[in-house]
Tab-separated table of C-alpha atoms and ligand atoms in Angstrom:
chain	number	residue	atom	x	y	z
A	1	MET	CA	0.299	-0.123	-0.190
A	2	LYS	CA	0.914	3.698	-0.820
A	3	ALA	CA	2.368	5.653	2.442
A	4	ARG	CA	-0.101	8.006	1.929
A	5	ASP	CA	-2.774	5.473	1.798
A	6	LEU	CA	-1.614	3.642	4.853
A	7	LEU	CA	-1.082	6.916	6.908
A	8	GLN	CA	-4.674	8.057	6.245
A	9	GLN	CA	-6.210	4.345	6.977
A	10	VAL	CA	-4.129	4.591	10.414
A	11	THR	CA	-4.510	7.934	11.197
A	12	GLY	CA	-7.875	9.019	9.196
A	13	LEU	CA	-6.082	12.399	8.352
A	14	ASN	CA	-6.922	13.475	4.565
A	15	LEU	CA	-3.417	14.139	3.351
A	16	THR	CA	-2.109	15.379	0.148
A	17	GLU	CA	0.890	13.592	-1.894
A	18	ALA	CA	2.722	16.417	-1.216
A	19	VAL	CA	2.859	16.334	2.423
A	20	VAL	CA	3.118	12.673	2.596
A	21	GLY	CA	6.329	12.782	-0.187
A	22	ARG	CA	8.253	15.415	2.228
A	23	ALA	CA	7.387	13.323	4.990
A	24	VAL	CA	8.631	10.314	3.280
A	25	GLU	CA	11.637	11.971	2.190
A	26	ARG	CA	12.483	13.340	5.763
A	27	ARG	CA	12.440	9.918	7.284
A	28	MET	CA	14.249	8.220	4.088
A	29	GLN	CA	17.149	10.443	4.703
A	30	ALA	CA	16.975	10.071	8.868
A	31	ILE	CA	17.260	6.150	8.313
A	32	ALA	CA	19.675	6.440	4.962
A	33	LEU	CA	17.527	4.600	2.760
A	34	ALA	CA	17.346	5.652	-1.065
A	35	ASP	CA	14.860	3.205	-2.405
A	36	ALA	CA	11.418	4.511	-2.586
A	37	LEU	CA	10.095	0.990	-2.559
A	38	ALA	CA	12.076	-0.254	-0.337
A	39	TYR	CA	11.116	2.624	2.121
A	40	GLU	CA	7.715	1.500	1.043
A	41	ARG	CA	7.931	-2.404	1.893
A	42	LEU	CA	9.538	-1.203	5.440
A	43	LEU	CA	6.454	0.889	5.964
A	44	ALA	CA	4.082	-1.884	5.324
A	45	THR	CA	5.965	-4.146	7.839
A	46	SER	CA	7.173	-1.843	10.648
A	47	ALA	CA	4.761	-0.352	13.028
A	48	GLN	CA	8.202	1.751	14.510
A	49	GLU	CA	8.464	3.228	11.061
A	50	LEU	CA	4.779	3.888	10.510
A	51	SER	CA	4.816	5.837	13.609
A	52	ALA	CA	7.745	7.439	13.228
A	53	LEU	CA	6.156	8.971	9.575
A	54	THR	CA	3.093	9.476	11.453
A	55	GLU	CA	4.672	11.914	13.832
A	56	LEU	CA	5.556	13.948	10.763
A	57	VAL	CA	2.400	14.568	9.023
A	58	VAL	CA	0.205	15.265	12.241
A	59	VAL	CA	-0.151	18.841	13.978
A	60	PRO	CA	0.183	18.749	17.380
A	61	GLU	CA	-0.371	22.386	17.853
A	62	SER	CA	-2.379	23.598	21.111
A	63	TRP	CA	-1.977	26.203	23.445
A	64	MET	CA	-3.303	26.803	27.444
A	65	PHE	CA	-7.163	27.700	27.285
A	66	ARG	CA	-7.317	27.599	23.716
A	67	ASP	CA	-11.287	29.111	23.083
A	68	ALA	CA	-11.217	29.342	26.851
A	69	GLU	CA	-15.127	30.041	26.796
A	70	ALA	CA	-14.927	25.872	26.585
A	71	PHE	CA	-13.333	25.438	29.805
A	72	VAL	CA	-16.053	28.326	31.519
A	73	ALA	CA	-18.733	26.206	30.229
A	74	ALA	CA	-17.480	22.842	31.266
A	75	THR	CA	-16.415	23.675	34.151
A	76	ALA	CA	-20.212	25.160	35.302
A	77	PHE	CA	-21.359	21.739	33.777
A	78	ILE	CA	-19.134	19.874	36.258
A	79	VAL	CA	-19.901	21.860	39.600
A	80	ARG	CA	-23.603	21.681	38.919
A	81	ARG	CA	-23.642	18.066	38.345
A	82	LEU	CA	-21.483	17.080	41.097
A	83	ASP	CA	-23.975	18.884	43.395
A	84	ALA	CA	-26.884	17.387	41.716
A	85	SER	CA	-25.234	14.252	42.082
A	86	ALA	CA	-22.037	13.259	43.959
A	87	ALA	CA	-22.340	9.364	43.710
A	88	ARG	CA	-19.118	9.181	41.408
A	89	ALA	CA	-16.369	11.394	40.435
A	90	LEU	CA	-17.028	12.830	36.935
A	91	ARG	CA	-15.229	11.640	33.891
A	92	ILE	CA	-13.814	13.913	31.738
A	93	LEU	CA	-11.958	13.144	28.233
A	94	SER	CA	-9.724	15.074	26.097
A	95	VAL	CA	-9.082	13.838	22.500
A	96	PRO	CA	-6.956	14.578	20.843
A	97	CYS	CA	-4.891	16.374	23.801
A	98	ALA	CA	-2.069	17.097	21.502
A	99	GLY	CA	1.225	18.616	24.323
A	100	GLY	CA	-1.384	18.224	27.480
A	101	GLU	CA	-2.561	22.195	27.039
A	102	GLU	CA	-6.392	21.069	26.881
A	103	PRO	CA	-6.311	18.667	29.645
A	104	TYR	CA	-4.343	20.679	31.861
A	105	SER	CA	-6.275	24.000	31.170
A	106	MET	CA	-9.525	21.676	32.091
A	107	ALA	CA	-7.523	20.808	35.566
A	108	MET	CA	-6.726	24.355	36.334
A	109	SER	CA	-9.953	25.338	35.969
A	110	LEU	CA	-11.742	23.148	38.068
A	111	GLN	CA	-8.834	23.682	40.592
A	112	SER	CA	-10.002	27.417	40.345
A	113	ALA	CA	-13.568	26.463	40.775
A	114	GLY	CA	-12.539	24.825	44.226
A	115	VAL	CA	-13.483	21.056	42.602
A	116	ALA	CA	-11.397	18.534	44.794
A	117	SER	CA	-9.256	16.495	42.444
A	118	ALA	CA	-10.962	13.285	43.679
A	119	ASP	CA	-14.332	14.416	42.310
A	120	VAL	CA	-13.236	14.126	38.924
A	121	ALA	CA	-10.918	11.692	36.459
A	122	ILE	CA	-9.212	13.258	33.608
A	123	ASP	CA	-8.376	11.348	30.514
A	124	ALA	CA	-6.435	12.487	27.968
A	125	VAL	CA	-5.642	10.656	24.648
A	126	ASP	CA	-3.290	11.159	21.580
A	127	LEU	CA	-2.267	9.354	18.733
A	128	SER	CA	1.322	11.204	18.684
A	129	GLN	CA	3.619	9.846	21.412
A	130	VAL	CA	6.061	12.626	20.657
A	131	ALA	CA	3.222	14.824	21.815
A	132	LEU	CA	2.078	12.290	24.820
A	133	ALA	CA	6.072	12.861	26.182
A	134	ARG	CA	5.357	16.477	26.384
A	135	ALA	CA	2.461	16.395	27.812
A	136	ARG	CA	3.760	14.026	30.367
A	137	ALA	CA	6.525	16.308	31.040
A	138	GLY	CA	4.353	19.535	32.035
A	139	ARG	CA	6.607	21.342	30.437
A	140	TYR	CA	6.094	24.477	28.032
A	141	THR	CA	7.711	27.206	25.782
A	142	ARG	CA	6.286	30.543	25.736
A	143	ASN	CA	3.966	28.984	22.369
A	144	ALA	CA	1.770	27.841	25.074
A	145	PHE	CA	0.174	30.944	26.469
A	146	ARG	CA	-1.114	32.811	23.469
A	147	GLY	CA	-3.455	35.273	25.963
A	148	ARG	CA	-2.598	38.516	27.368
A	149	HIS	CA	-4.023	37.701	30.345
A	150	LEU	CA	-1.310	35.213	31.715
A	151	ASP	CA	-2.125	35.103	35.815
A	152	PHE	CA	-2.962	31.046	35.449
A	153	ARG	CA	0.707	30.797	34.208
A	154	ASP	CA	2.228	32.595	37.431
A	155	ARG	CA	0.122	30.557	39.520
A	156	PHE	CA	0.441	26.922	38.104
A	157	PHE	CA	3.741	27.157	36.340
A	158	THR	CA	7.222	27.432	37.762
A	159	ALA	CA	9.793	29.137	35.346
A	160	VAL	CA	12.613	26.643	34.464
A	161	ASP	CA	15.430	28.417	32.107
A	162	ALA	CA	13.419	29.715	29.152
A	163	GLU	CA	10.313	27.398	29.570
A	164	TYR	CA	7.228	26.319	32.399
A	165	GLN	CA	6.612	23.793	34.424
A	166	ILE	CA	3.315	22.483	35.329
A	167	CYS	CA	3.030	22.031	38.684
A	168	GLU	CA	2.867	18.744	40.448
A	169	GLU	CA	-1.092	18.795	41.746
A	170	ILE	CA	-2.341	19.794	38.526
A	171	ARG	CA	0.094	17.019	36.626
A	172	ALA	CA	-1.179	14.369	38.707
A	173	GLN	CA	-4.856	15.495	37.758
A	174	VAL	CA	-4.395	14.455	34.059
A	175	THR	CA	-3.699	10.518	33.244
A	176	PHE	CA	-2.471	10.313	29.645
A	177	SER	CA	-2.683	7.436	27.177
A	178	HIS	CA	-2.216	6.483	23.235
A	179	ALA	CA	-5.009	5.577	21.348
A	180	ASN	CA	-6.411	6.174	18.123
A	181	LEU	CA	-10.016	7.882	17.819
A	182	LEU	CA	-10.188	5.482	14.866
A	183	ASP	CA	-9.488	2.516	16.420
A	184	PRO	CA	-12.878	0.609	17.172
A	185	ALA	CA	-11.869	-0.540	20.568
A	186	PHE	CA	-11.243	3.055	21.751
A	187	SER	CA	-14.932	3.151	22.269
A	188	SER	CA	-15.417	0.224	23.849
A	189	ARG	CA	-16.699	1.562	27.154
A	190	PRO	CA	-20.224	3.131	26.269
A	191	GLY	CA	-21.450	6.260	28.443
A	192	TYR	CA	-18.242	6.217	29.933
A	193	TYR	CA	-17.671	10.007	30.159
A	194	ASP	CA	-19.611	12.754	31.238
A	195	VAL	CA	-17.517	15.557	29.297
A	196	ILE	CA	-15.451	15.008	26.066
A	197	PHE	CA	-13.708	17.429	24.691
A	198	CYS	CA	-13.085	16.818	20.700
A	199	ARG	CA	-11.467	20.107	19.284
A	200	ASN	CA	-9.155	20.661	16.214
A	201	LEU	CA	-9.556	17.037	14.818
A	202	LEU	CA	-12.307	16.555	12.341
A	203	ILE	CA	-11.297	19.333	10.381
A	204	TYR	CA	-8.357	16.863	9.323
A	205	PHE	CA	-10.716	14.106	8.150
A	206	ASP	CA	-12.891	13.231	5.215
A	207	ASP	CA	-16.677	12.802	5.503
A	208	PRO	CA	-16.801	9.159	5.943
A	209	THR	CA	-13.741	9.159	9.043
A	210	VAL	CA	-15.558	12.349	10.456
A	211	ALA	CA	-18.883	9.838	10.868
A	212	ALA	CA	-16.674	7.364	12.372
A	213	ALA	CA	-15.442	9.293	14.888
A	214	ILE	CA	-18.466	11.416	15.932
A	215	ALA	CA	-20.419	7.660	16.318
A	216	SER	CA	-17.248	6.666	18.201
A	217	LEU	CA	-17.599	9.874	20.603
A	218	ALA	CA	-21.213	9.606	20.794
A	219	ARG	CA	-20.922	6.121	21.876
A	220	LEU	CA	-18.208	7.040	24.912
A	221	LEU	CA	-20.597	10.068	25.982
A	222	ALA	CA	-23.026	9.469	28.937
A	223	ASP	CA	-26.440	10.128	27.457
A	224	ASP	CA	-26.602	13.523	29.696
A	225	GLY	CA	-23.120	14.517	29.174
A	226	ILE	CA	-21.628	17.469	26.994
A	227	LEU	CA	-19.282	17.264	24.149
A	228	PHE	CA	-17.087	20.453	22.929
A	229	ALA	CA	-15.954	20.767	19.454
A	230	GLY	CA	-14.430	23.041	17.345
A	231	TYR	CA	-15.988	25.877	16.085
A	232	ALA	CA	-15.450	24.924	12.663
A	233	GLU	CA	-16.284	21.436	13.513
A	234	VAL	CA	-19.915	22.103	15.035
A	235	PRO	CA	-22.068	21.767	11.523
A	236	ALA	CA	-20.563	18.051	11.078
A	237	PHE	CA	-21.386	17.484	14.958
A	238	CYS	CA	-25.103	18.393	14.073
A	239	ARG	CA	-25.111	16.372	11.042
A	240	ASN	CA	-24.082	13.228	13.082
A	241	GLY	CA	-26.299	13.372	15.581
A	242	PHE	CA	-25.489	15.856	18.011
A	243	ALA	CA	-27.290	19.134	18.847
A	244	ALA	CA	-25.773	22.200	19.838
A	245	LEU	CA	-26.449	23.727	23.102
A	246	ARG	CA	-26.598	27.447	24.448
A	247	ALA	CA	-23.248	28.224	25.317
A	248	PRO	CA	-21.968	31.489	23.819
A	249	GLY	CA	-18.649	30.629	22.583
A	250	ALA	CA	-17.955	27.377	23.803
A	251	PHE	CA	-19.360	24.981	20.959
A	252	ALA	CA	-20.992	22.668	23.214
A	253	LEU	CA	-23.410	20.037	22.150
A	254	GLU	CA	-25.335	17.203	23.242
A	255	LYS	CA	-26.469	13.937	21.807
A	256	THR	CA	-29.521	14.762	19.858
A	257	GLY	CA	-32.803	13.606	21.667
A	258	ALA	CA	-30.406	13.450	24.940
A	259	HIS	CA	-30.875	15.724	28.270
A	260	ALA	CA	-27.911	16.656	29.010
A	261	ALA	CA	-27.529	18.160	32.510
A	262	TRP	CA	-26.873	21.419	30.833
A	263	PRO	CA	-27.060	24.705	33.467
A	264	ALA	CA	-30.238	26.178	31.417
A	265	ARG	CA	-32.252	23.052	32.664
A	266	LEU	CA	-31.128	22.502	36.028
A	267	PRO	CA	-32.189	24.093	39.074
A	268	ALA	CA	-29.415	27.401	38.528
A	269	ARG	CA	-26.655	27.427	40.891
A	270	GLN	CA	-23.962	29.334	41.296
A	271	HIS	CA	-21.193	27.531	43.081
A	272	VAL	CA	-18.758	29.180	40.849
A	273	ARG	CA	-19.279	32.644	41.344
A	274	PRO	CA	-17.337	34.919	39.389
A	275	ALA	CA	-17.928	38.483	39.779
A	276	ARG	CA	-19.875	38.525	36.368
A	277	PRO	CA	-21.626	35.687	34.808
A	278	LEU	CA	-19.487	32.584	34.729
A	279	VAL	CA	-21.596	31.482	31.072
A	280	ALA	CA	-24.815	32.906	29.910
A	281	THR	CA	-27.363	31.550	32.611
A	282	PRO	CA	-29.477	33.865	34.647
A	283	ALA	CA	-28.378	33.851	38.005
A	284	PRO	CA	-31.402	32.279	40.751
A	285	PRO	CA	-33.302	34.630	42.796
A	286	ALA	CA	-31.277	34.407	46.233
A	287	ALA	CA	-34.405	33.094	47.629
A	288	THR	CA	-34.423	29.885	45.841
A	289	ALA	CA	-30.926	28.925	45.342
A	290	PRO	CA	-29.597	25.976	46.923
A	291	ALA	CA	-26.730	25.855	49.543
A	292	THR	CA	-23.382	24.732	47.736
A	293	ARG	CA	-21.761	21.641	49.215
A	294	GLY	CA	-19.215	23.734	50.350
A	295	LEU	CA	-16.888	24.323	47.511
A	296	ARG	CA	-13.923	26.802	47.766
A	297	VAL	CA	-15.997	29.480	45.802
A	298	THR	CA	-13.279	31.515	43.548
A	299	ALA	CA	-13.755	32.945	40.259
A	300	PRO	CA	-12.166	30.173	38.255
A	301	VAL	CA	-9.148	30.908	36.093
A	302	ALA	CA	-10.777	30.495	32.218
A	303	ALA	CA	-13.529	32.751	33.341
A	304	GLN	CA	-11.571	35.470	34.356
A	305	LEU	CA	-9.658	34.718	30.808
A	306	VAL	CA	-13.227	35.002	28.989
A	307	MET	CA	-14.117	37.650	30.881
A	308	ARG	CA	-11.481	39.589	30.062
A	309	THR	CA	-10.485	38.990	26.948
A	310	ALA	CA	-13.990	37.985	25.037
A	311	PRO	CA	-14.489	40.477	22.168
A	312	ALA	CA	-17.644	42.384	22.669
A	313	ASP	CA	-17.778	42.941	19.468
A	314	LEU	CA	-19.922	41.830	16.644
A	315	LEU	CA	-17.491	39.109	15.224
A	316	ALA	CA	-17.295	37.453	18.653
A	317	ARG	CA	-21.579	37.597	18.559
A	318	ALA	CA	-21.511	36.134	14.932
A	319	ARG	CA	-19.246	33.277	16.045
A	320	ARG	CA	-21.398	32.342	19.152
A	321	GLN	CA	-24.709	32.597	16.550
A	322	ALA	CA	-23.153	30.111	14.281
A	323	ASP	CA	-21.993	28.091	16.989
A	324	LEU	CA	-25.912	28.025	18.430
A	325	GLY	CA	-26.751	27.252	14.616
A	326	ASP	CA	-28.434	30.444	14.488
A	327	LEU	CA	-27.265	31.121	10.854
A	328	GLN	CA	-29.349	34.479	10.406
A	329	GLY	CA	-28.464	35.919	13.922
A	330	ALA	CA	-24.634	35.144	12.830
A	331	ALA	CA	-24.992	36.911	9.290
A	332	ALA	CA	-27.294	39.837	10.537
A	333	ALA	CA	-24.095	40.314	13.241
A	334	CYS	CA	-21.677	39.740	10.344
A	335	ARG	CA	-23.630	42.654	8.179
A	336	GLU	CA	-24.034	44.738	10.644
A	337	LEU	CA	-19.907	44.793	11.400
A	338	LEU	CA	-19.652	45.057	7.984
A	339	ALA	CA	-21.623	48.215	8.144
A	340	ALA	CA	-19.207	49.660	9.934
A	341	ASP	CA	-16.209	47.972	9.212
A	342	PRO	CA	-16.700	47.088	5.440
A	343	ASP	CA	-12.966	45.915	5.306
A	344	SER	CA	-13.902	42.954	7.910
A	345	ALA	CA	-12.385	39.722	6.047
A	346	ASP	CA	-13.556	37.960	8.899
A	347	ALA	CA	-16.992	39.066	8.443
A	348	TYR	CA	-16.888	37.894	4.593
A	349	PHE	CA	-15.449	34.575	5.992
A	350	ILE	CA	-18.134	33.757	8.395
A	351	LEU	CA	-20.803	34.839	5.763
A	352	GLY	CA	-19.455	32.369	3.736
A	353	MET	CA	-19.886	29.540	6.285
A	354	VAL	CA	-23.655	30.332	6.744
A	355	SER	CA	-24.016	30.422	3.477
A	356	GLU	CA	-22.143	26.919	2.476
A	357	CYS	CA	-24.317	25.618	5.871
A	358	GLU	CA	-27.346	26.459	3.923
A	359	GLN	CA	-25.880	24.936	1.029
A	360	LYS	CA	-25.672	27.939	-0.852
A	361	MET	CA	-22.273	27.441	-2.422
A	362	ASP	CA	-22.037	29.856	-5.435
A	363	ALA	CA	-22.807	32.533	-2.337
A	364	ALA	CA	-20.299	30.921	0.057
A	365	GLY	CA	-17.427	31.193	-2.874
A	366	HIS	CA	-18.243	35.108	-3.338
A	367	TYR	CA	-17.623	35.865	-0.048
A	368	TRP	CA	-14.694	33.682	0.627
A	369	ARG	CA	-13.195	35.263	-2.545
A	370	ARG	CA	-14.395	38.617	-1.017
A	371	CYS	CA	-12.101	37.888	2.261
A	372	VAL	CA	-8.966	37.011	0.634
A	373	TYR	CA	-9.032	39.806	-1.430
A	374	LEU	CA	-9.256	42.183	1.560
A	375	LYS	CA	-7.030	39.617	3.471
A	376	PRO	CA	-4.700	37.356	1.020
A	377	ASP	CA	-2.992	35.162	3.606
A	378	HIS	CA	-6.610	34.087	4.972
A	379	TYR	CA	-5.675	30.397	5.357
A	380	ASP	CA	-9.284	28.968	6.479
A	381	ALA	CA	-10.491	31.029	3.300
A	382	LEU	CA	-8.151	29.739	0.951
A	383	CYS	CA	-8.592	26.271	2.341
A	384	HIS	CA	-12.866	26.686	1.230
A	385	LEU	CA	-11.708	27.945	-1.828
A	386	ALA	CA	-9.563	25.023	-2.792
A	387	LEU	CA	-12.363	22.981	-1.624
A	388	LEU	CA	-15.091	24.418	-3.466
A	389	ALA	CA	-13.187	24.548	-6.908
A	390	GLU	CA	-12.255	21.333	-6.479
A	391	GLN	CA	-15.544	20.061	-5.816
A	392	SER	CA	-16.873	21.814	-8.840
A	393	GLY	CA	-13.949	20.194	-11.019
A	394	ASP	CA	-11.613	22.944	-11.401
A	395	GLN	CA	-8.712	21.176	-10.421
A	396	ALA	CA	-6.169	24.200	-11.733
A	397	GLN	CA	-7.726	26.327	-9.528
A	398	ALA	CA	-8.186	24.480	-6.653
A	399	SER	CA	-4.397	23.580	-7.332
A	400	ALA	CA	-3.568	27.427	-7.169
A	401	PHE	CA	-5.572	28.065	-3.927
A	402	LYS	CA	-3.966	25.363	-2.118
A	403	GLN	CA	-0.812	26.676	-3.242
A	404	ARG	CA	-1.276	29.880	-1.880
A	405	ALA	CA	-2.584	28.265	1.526
A	406	ALA	CA	0.469	25.932	1.563
A	407	ARG	CA	2.677	29.008	1.724
A	408	ILE	CA	0.766	30.495	4.232
A	409	TYR	CA	0.937	27.780	6.110
A	410	GLN	CA	4.667	27.384	5.775
A	411	ARG	CA	5.607	30.828	6.531
A	412	GLY	CA	3.643	30.615	9.732
A	413	ASN	CA	5.257	27.373	10.952
A	414	GLY	CA	8.773	26.863	10.325
A	415	ASN	CA	9.163	23.052	10.582
A	416	GLY	CA	5.833	23.157	8.508
A	417	ASN	CA	3.927	20.713	10.846
A	418	GLY	CA	1.778	23.115	13.243
A	419	ASP	CA	-1.458	24.821	12.557
A	420	THR	CA	-1.461	28.754	12.156
A	421	SER	CA	-4.482	29.969	13.147
A	422	ASP	CA	-7.583	29.522	16.330
A	423	SER	CA	-9.337	27.790	13.589
A	424	ALA	CA	-6.218	25.497	12.558
A	425	PRO	CA	-5.782	25.013	9.078
A	426	ARG	CA	-6.749	21.719	7.008
A	427	LYS	CA	-3.184	19.885	6.907
A	428	ALA	CA	-4.482	18.184	3.682
A	429	LEU	CA	-4.819	21.472	1.320
A	430	ARG	CA	-0.511	21.592	1.278
B	501	SAM	C1	-4.558	20.265	16.439
B	501	SAM	S1	-4.250	19.086	17.542
B	501	SAM	C2	-5.578	19.773	18.400
B	501	SAM	C3	-5.288	19.335	20.002
B	501	SAM	C4	-6.117	19.858	21.146
B	501	SAM	N1	-7.887	19.354	20.854
B	501	SAM	C5	-6.817	21.192	20.330
B	501	SAM	O1	-7.208	21.717	20.056
B	501	SAM	O2	-5.885	22.506	21.493
B	501	SAM	C6	-4.635	17.816	16.890
B	501	SAM	C7	-3.722	16.215	17.092
B	501	SAM	O3	-4.725	15.170	16.967
B	501	SAM	C8	-3.826	14.364	16.505
B	501	SAM	N2	-4.403	12.730	16.112
B	501	SAM	C9	-4.268	12.879	14.926
B	501	SAM	N3	-5.506	11.741	14.337
B	501	SAM	C10	-5.360	11.198	15.674
B	501	SAM	C11	-6.352	9.796	15.869
B	501	SAM	N4	-6.641	9.295	14.758
B	501	SAM	N5	-6.344	9.782	16.783
B	501	SAM	C12	-6.033	10.455	18.182
B	501	SAM	N6	-5.778	11.747	17.848
B	501	SAM	C13	-5.285	11.839	16.673
B	501	SAM	C14	-2.215	14.663	16.616
B	501	SAM	O4	-1.382	14.066	17.002
B	501	SAM	C15	-2.509	16.172	17.031
B	501	SAM	O5	-1.725	16.273	18.624
């Protein structure tokens, strides 16, 4: 089997020949093998070589409190669930966890909210052994801290040379393991997890692989559990048995027809009491608020981050509306934004996404072209345009967009092995 097919079969990643070609070249150099056919044979028989090659095509890019609203919402959910029933520890899964930034962010947020470590178990899984080794070590460069407000770094990390070591208390709270989301054995514990984070992976898969991955996650998630996706991944979940929950900017979903114990449906309680509301849930009238379980009430780190950094602008509103599945609301916010700032490339990008969801592909193409006209290095818009051109059979145009996207990708990533933006590029388009 060709290297590309083998990699796709194993990882699910929708990779281009160019990406695979470069990775194969690097591996052949590393093991001093000049014959391409010999390398193919080696790959077919050596799990170790396949794993080494896989390391070169995955995108283990992440950072602390990436899309922080998700941690705020997850923390609120967990605190409420613990209060409603403390029969067992709640189980959280981060897949893929890359270098541990996501599960550690969750652990820091829960700790800040006063949740006892015995009340939650955090599992974190990734396909990349290199990323997992970094996660277990818990040591990070400045790259893992991208926000402007880094109080949490002072609290939970120690500076060591030019890096930051996570404190033992947080490190010990996460159990890391190596697994493949697409392996049938991965979902062998039905309904096991109360909260699942699966963000910024499905964007690299083709449609059948996305459906298989979501089916696996649905099996693992308890019927009253919630799942957090990347913002570009919400529509795929909605097409595959999930429904978006009302949680601005968190990209939270529940299984369709299930009843996640979401704050809106629970008696409102405010164990986690930041200066302002944690999530967009009305505060309960004081007289009806039940007693707390004695949780240490502090403003969680994530809530602080969100409160300080949430852009109270129209673009944020557009993204939130889209997250809630309110396409018209998202489009209206974009138009409002364009009225004030006609050069907002991101507003055009979102309009394109909205049109795509509405199956209006001509309009989507129009908006994305406008977006790249205003911002020629808008990676995501270029990727979408490439896919659109490919779907309409215009291979030359598709290839031109891909090449532009690839140049941007490489510019943003010295080693060509990382994502360049919040919304994560599709590596397949390189
Ligand atoms: C961009 S990171 C996402 C990390 C984190 N969830 C976030 O949003 O910041 C993508 C990760 O997916 C992992 N990955 C790729 N294919 C996978 C698979 N089939 N099963 C599990 N992890 C996979 C890669 O190793 C990489 O670390």
